[in-house]
């Protein structure tokens, strides 16, 4: 019996998470979709199971936000922290970064646009990073690229 593929979606914003989840269910009906909403919860899932594809937001809180929890320090580069922890732990999981932002502020106050960030991430994580996408609910480009990435990973199609 073949194991069902597992996709980990790391996204802290509910509307964006739901939009991506809906697309994943359409494109990968045989896959089990797991969720994480913070840097730490993403790392917990990655360390405990075999994930066939990671879909990773860039801006994430440190911890999950709860009723009395604020989620710790918001991190504009939380996705990068996840990727660096994966590298240190030698977790080789195909990854797609998908962010709603077109620019990011570094700690020193300088900004980096998404195109430059894409180049930096592809250079730092060439073995796992498949795409860096700009999420915009009114445009379909991210859907097309994510669909192609899922197909390349062998995760699309009807369940057997």
PDB file of C-alpha atoms in Angstrom:
ATOM      1  CA  UNK A   1       0.000   0.000   0.000  1.00  0.00           C
ATOM      2  CA  UNK A   2       1.374   3.367  -1.029  1.00  0.00           C
ATOM      3  CA  UNK A   3       1.685   6.124   1.589  1.00  0.00           C
ATOM      4  CA  UNK A   4      -0.437   9.204   0.945  1.00  0.00           C
ATOM      5  CA  UNK A   5       1.711  12.241   0.138  1.00  0.00           C
ATOM      6  CA  UNK A   6       1.877  14.889   2.841  1.00  0.00           C
ATOM      7  CA  UNK A   7       1.948  18.630   2.229  1.00  0.00           C
ATOM      8  CA  UNK A   8       2.730  21.000   5.091  1.00  0.00           C
ATOM      9  CA  UNK A   9       1.166  24.453   4.716  1.00  0.00           C
ATOM     10  CA  UNK A  10       2.755  26.997   7.064  1.00  0.00           C
ATOM     11  CA  UNK A  11       0.591  30.129   7.119  1.00  0.00           C
ATOM     12  CA  UNK A  12      -0.621  32.246  10.039  1.00  0.00           C
ATOM     13  CA  UNK A  13      -3.299  34.273   8.204  1.00  0.00           C
ATOM     14  CA  UNK A  14      -6.587  32.336   8.014  1.00  0.00           C
ATOM     15  CA  UNK A  15      -7.973  33.780   4.724  1.00  0.00           C
ATOM     16  CA  UNK A  16      -4.716  33.153   2.838  1.00  0.00           C
ATOM     17  CA  UNK A  17      -4.354  29.689   4.416  1.00  0.00           C
ATOM     18  CA  UNK A  18      -7.904  28.781   3.359  1.00  0.00           C
ATOM     19  CA  UNK A  19      -7.333  30.039  -0.217  1.00  0.00           C
ATOM     20  CA  UNK A  20      -4.132  27.998  -0.596  1.00  0.00           C
ATOM     21  CA  UNK A  21      -5.718  24.949   1.069  1.00  0.00           C
ATOM     22  CA  UNK A  22      -8.636  25.041  -1.385  1.00  0.00           C
ATOM     23  CA  UNK A  23      -6.224  25.073  -4.332  1.00  0.00           C
ATOM     24  CA  UNK A  24      -4.173  22.237  -2.818  1.00  0.00           C
ATOM     25  CA  UNK A  25      -7.264  20.077  -2.341  1.00  0.00           C
ATOM     26  CA  UNK A  26      -8.210  20.662  -5.994  1.00  0.00           C
ATOM     27  CA  UNK A  27      -4.716  19.937  -7.345  1.00  0.00           C
ATOM     28  CA  UNK A  28      -3.596  17.190  -4.946  1.00  0.00           C
ATOM     29  CA  UNK A  29      -6.713  15.215  -3.955  1.00  0.00           C
ATOM     30  CA  UNK A  30      -4.641  12.257  -2.733  1.00  0.00           C
ATOM     31  CA  UNK A  31      -2.460  14.373  -0.428  1.00  0.00           C
ATOM     32  CA  UNK A  32      -2.908  14.856   3.285  1.00  0.00           C
ATOM     33  CA  UNK A  33      -2.568  18.547   4.126  1.00  0.00           C
ATOM     34  CA  UNK A  34      -0.988  19.400   7.463  1.00  0.00           C
ATOM     35  CA  UNK A  35      -0.947  22.887   8.952  1.00  0.00           C
ATOM     36  CA  UNK A  36       1.356  25.024  11.055  1.00  0.00           C
ATOM     37  CA  UNK A  37       0.945  28.700  11.949  1.00  0.00           C
ATOM     38  CA  UNK A  38       4.379  29.673  13.277  1.00  0.00           C
ATOM     39  CA  UNK A  39       8.107  29.061  12.977  1.00  0.00           C
ATOM     40  CA  UNK A  40       8.170  26.676  15.954  1.00  0.00           C
ATOM     41  CA  UNK A  41       5.097  24.652  14.985  1.00  0.00           C
ATOM     42  CA  UNK A  42       6.460  24.267  11.431  1.00  0.00           C
ATOM     43  CA  UNK A  43       9.749  22.925  12.783  1.00  0.00           C
ATOM     44  CA  UNK A  44       7.905  20.542  15.115  1.00  0.00           C
ATOM     45  CA  UNK A  45       5.986  19.004  12.190  1.00  0.00           C
ATOM     46  CA  UNK A  46       9.061  18.838   9.949  1.00  0.00           C
ATOM     47  CA  UNK A  47      11.073  17.039  12.639  1.00  0.00           C
ATOM     48  CA  UNK A  48       8.404  14.418  13.339  1.00  0.00           C
ATOM     49  CA  UNK A  49       7.304  13.285   9.904  1.00  0.00           C
ATOM     50  CA  UNK A  50       7.989  12.814   6.265  1.00  0.00           C
ATOM     51  CA  UNK A  51       6.734  15.838   4.368  1.00  0.00           C
ATOM     52  CA  UNK A  52       6.661  15.619   0.572  1.00  0.00           C
ATOM     53  CA  UNK A  53       6.206  19.365   0.014  1.00  0.00           C
ATOM     54  CA  UNK A  54       6.452  22.399   2.282  1.00  0.00           C
ATOM     55  CA  UNK A  55       4.483  25.517   1.407  1.00  0.00           C
ATOM     56  CA  UNK A  56       5.969  28.250   3.563  1.00  0.00           C
ATOM     57  CA  UNK A  57       4.919  31.817   4.317  1.00  0.00           C
ATOM     58  CA  UNK A  58       7.771  34.289   4.773  1.00  0.00           C
ATOM     59  CA  UNK A  59       6.329  36.433   7.604  1.00  0.00           C
ATOM     60  CA  UNK A  60       5.490  34.264  10.603  1.00  0.00           C
ATOM     61  CA  UNK A  61       5.231  34.616  14.369  1.00  0.00           C
ATOM     62  CA  UNK A  62       7.656  32.665  16.536  1.00  0.00           C
ATOM     63  CA  UNK A  63       4.886  30.694  18.264  1.00  0.00           C
ATOM     64  CA  UNK A  64       1.271  29.892  17.413  1.00  0.00           C
ATOM     65  CA  UNK A  65      -1.110  32.670  18.353  1.00  0.00           C
ATOM     66  CA  UNK A  66      -3.683  31.549  20.905  1.00  0.00           C
ATOM     67  CA  UNK A  67      -6.477  33.168  22.894  1.00  0.00           C
ATOM     68  CA  UNK A  68      -4.010  34.541  25.442  1.00  0.00           C
ATOM     69  CA  UNK A  69      -0.877  34.278  23.343  1.00  0.00           C
ATOM     70  CA  UNK A  70       0.355  36.903  20.939  1.00  0.00           C
ATOM     71  CA  UNK A  71       2.596  34.484  19.065  1.00  0.00           C
ATOM     72  CA  UNK A  72       5.895  35.819  20.254  1.00  0.00           C
ATOM     73  CA  UNK A  73       7.974  38.149  18.166  1.00  0.00           C
ATOM     74  CA  UNK A  74       6.579  38.635  14.641  1.00  0.00           C
ATOM     75  CA  UNK A  75       9.292  37.756  12.162  1.00  0.00           C
ATOM     76  CA  UNK A  76       9.376  39.281   8.697  1.00  0.00           C
ATOM     77  CA  UNK A  77      11.834  36.550   7.750  1.00  0.00           C
ATOM     78  CA  UNK A  78      10.301  33.675   9.733  1.00  0.00           C
ATOM     79  CA  UNK A  79      10.292  31.543   6.586  1.00  0.00           C
ATOM     80  CA  UNK A  80      14.041  32.015   6.263  1.00  0.00           C
ATOM     81  CA  UNK A  81      14.439  30.861   9.869  1.00  0.00           C
ATOM     82  CA  UNK A  82      12.486  27.685   9.055  1.00  0.00           C
ATOM     83  CA  UNK A  83      14.672  27.048   5.997  1.00  0.00           C
ATOM     84  CA  UNK A  84      17.888  27.590   7.997  1.00  0.00           C
ATOM     85  CA  UNK A  85      16.713  25.215  10.738  1.00  0.00           C
ATOM     86  CA  UNK A  86      15.872  22.631   8.078  1.00  0.00           C
ATOM     87  CA  UNK A  87      19.402  22.974   6.663  1.00  0.00           C
ATOM     88  CA  UNK A  88      20.976  22.573  10.129  1.00  0.00           C
ATOM     89  CA  UNK A  89      18.822  19.502  10.811  1.00  0.00           C
ATOM     90  CA  UNK A  90      19.525  18.155   7.305  1.00  0.00           C
ATOM     91  CA  UNK A  91      15.816  18.053   6.442  1.00  0.00           C
ATOM     92  CA  UNK A  92      15.562  17.796   2.660  1.00  0.00           C
ATOM     93  CA  UNK A  93      12.005  18.775   1.783  1.00  0.00           C
ATOM     94  CA  UNK A  94      10.987  20.459  -1.478  1.00  0.00           C
ATOM     95  CA  UNK A  95       9.780  23.925  -0.499  1.00  0.00           C
ATOM     96  CA  UNK A  96       7.711  26.698  -2.047  1.00  0.00           C
ATOM     97  CA  UNK A  97       7.796  30.085  -0.341  1.00  0.00           C
ATOM     98  CA  UNK A  98       4.584  32.019  -0.888  1.00  0.00           C
ATOM     99  CA  UNK A  99       4.229  35.520   0.518  1.00  0.00           C
ATOM    100  CA  UNK A 100       1.733  38.321   0.246  1.00  0.00           C
ATOM    101  CA  UNK A 101       4.452  40.960   0.570  1.00  0.00           C
ATOM    102  CA  UNK A 102       6.435  42.477  -2.262  1.00  0.00           C
ATOM    103  CA  UNK A 103       9.112  43.912   0.017  1.00  0.00           C
ATOM    104  CA  UNK A 104      10.655  43.186   3.411  1.00  0.00           C
ATOM    105  CA  UNK A 105      12.421  45.339   5.995  1.00  0.00           C
ATOM    106  CA  UNK A 106      15.691  43.969   7.306  1.00  0.00           C
ATOM    107  CA  UNK A 107      16.782  44.448  10.931  1.00  0.00           C
ATOM    108  CA  UNK A 108      18.968  47.453  10.068  1.00  0.00           C
ATOM    109  CA  UNK A 109      16.029  49.191   8.395  1.00  0.00           C
ATOM    110  CA  UNK A 110      17.027  48.524   4.787  1.00  0.00           C
ATOM    111  CA  UNK A 111      14.447  46.957   2.506  1.00  0.00           C
ATOM    112  CA  UNK A 112      14.663  44.095   0.055  1.00  0.00           C
ATOM    113  CA  UNK A 113      12.145  43.519  -2.712  1.00  0.00           C
ATOM    114  CA  UNK A 114      10.705  40.106  -3.494  1.00  0.00           C
ATOM    115  CA  UNK A 115      12.806  39.593  -6.639  1.00  0.00           C
ATOM    116  CA  UNK A 116      16.040  40.172  -4.686  1.00  0.00           C
ATOM    117  CA  UNK A 117      14.823  37.984  -1.811  1.00  0.00           C
ATOM    118  CA  UNK A 118      13.981  35.224  -4.320  1.00  0.00           C
ATOM    119  CA  UNK A 119      17.562  35.346  -5.647  1.00  0.00           C
ATOM    120  CA  UNK A 120      19.040  35.260  -2.123  1.00  0.00           C
ATOM    121  CA  UNK A 121      16.880  32.333  -1.045  1.00  0.00           C
ATOM    122  CA  UNK A 122      17.520  30.317  -4.219  1.00  0.00           C
ATOM    123  CA  UNK A 123      21.278  30.782  -3.699  1.00  0.00           C
ATOM    124  CA  UNK A 124      21.163  29.874   0.013  1.00  0.00           C
ATOM    125  CA  UNK A 125      18.783  26.902  -0.293  1.00  0.00           C
ATOM    126  CA  UNK A 126      19.290  25.466  -3.808  1.00  0.00           C
ATOM    127  CA  UNK A 127      18.648  21.862  -2.748  1.00  0.00           C
ATOM    128  CA  UNK A 128      15.162  22.405  -1.328  1.00  0.00           C
ATOM    129  CA  UNK A 129      13.706  25.647  -2.667  1.00  0.00           C
ATOM    130  CA  UNK A 130      11.557  25.179  -5.771  1.00  0.00           C
ATOM    131  CA  UNK A 131       9.866  28.591  -6.069  1.00  0.00           C
ATOM    132  CA  UNK A 132       9.312  31.917  -4.324  1.00  0.00           C
ATOM    133  CA  UNK A 133       5.859  33.230  -5.172  1.00  0.00           C
ATOM    134  CA  UNK A 134       3.934  36.421  -4.599  1.00  0.00           C
ATOM    135  CA  UNK A 135       0.473  35.613  -3.296  1.00  0.00           C
ATOM    136  CA  UNK A 136      -2.274  37.920  -4.493  1.00  0.00           C
ATOM    137  CA  UNK A 137      -5.849  36.672  -4.230  1.00  0.00           C
ATOM    138  CA  UNK A 138      -6.899  38.659  -7.319  1.00  0.00           C
ATOM    139  CA  UNK A 139      -4.287  37.177  -9.679  1.00  0.00           C
ATOM    140  CA  UNK A 140      -3.717  33.572 -10.758  1.00  0.00           C
ATOM    141  CA  UNK A 141       0.032  33.574 -11.447  1.00  0.00           C
ATOM    142  CA  UNK A 142       0.854  32.068  -8.032  1.00  0.00           C
ATOM    143  CA  UNK A 143      -1.705  29.312  -8.668  1.00  0.00           C
ATOM    144  CA  UNK A 144      -0.153  28.448 -12.024  1.00  0.00           C
ATOM    145  CA  UNK A 145       3.390  28.266 -10.638  1.00  0.00           C
ATOM    146  CA  UNK A 146       2.298  26.326  -7.553  1.00  0.00           C
ATOM    147  CA  UNK A 147       0.392  23.883  -9.782  1.00  0.00           C
ATOM    148  CA  UNK A 148       3.476  23.348 -11.952  1.00  0.00           C
ATOM    149  CA  UNK A 149       5.622  22.808  -8.846  1.00  0.00           C
ATOM    150  CA  UNK A 150       3.156  20.249  -7.487  1.00  0.00           C
ATOM    151  CA  UNK A 151       3.188  18.457 -10.859  1.00  0.00           C
ATOM    152  CA  UNK A 152       7.012  18.397 -10.893  1.00  0.00           C
ATOM    153  CA  UNK A 153       6.942  16.861  -7.406  1.00  0.00           C
ATOM    154  CA  UNK A 154       4.515  14.189  -8.637  1.00  0.00           C
ATOM    155  CA  UNK A 155       1.771  15.330  -6.271  1.00  0.00           C
ATOM    156  CA  UNK A 156      -1.013  16.185  -8.714  1.00  0.00           C
ATOM    157  CA  UNK A 157      -3.648  13.901 -10.126  1.00  0.00           C
ATOM    158  CA  UNK A 158      -6.476  11.747  -8.922  1.00  0.00           C
ATOM    159  CA  UNK A 159      -6.183   9.506  -5.886  1.00  0.00           C
ATOM    160  CA  UNK A 160      -5.490   5.862  -6.674  1.00  0.00           C
TER     161      UNK A 160
END
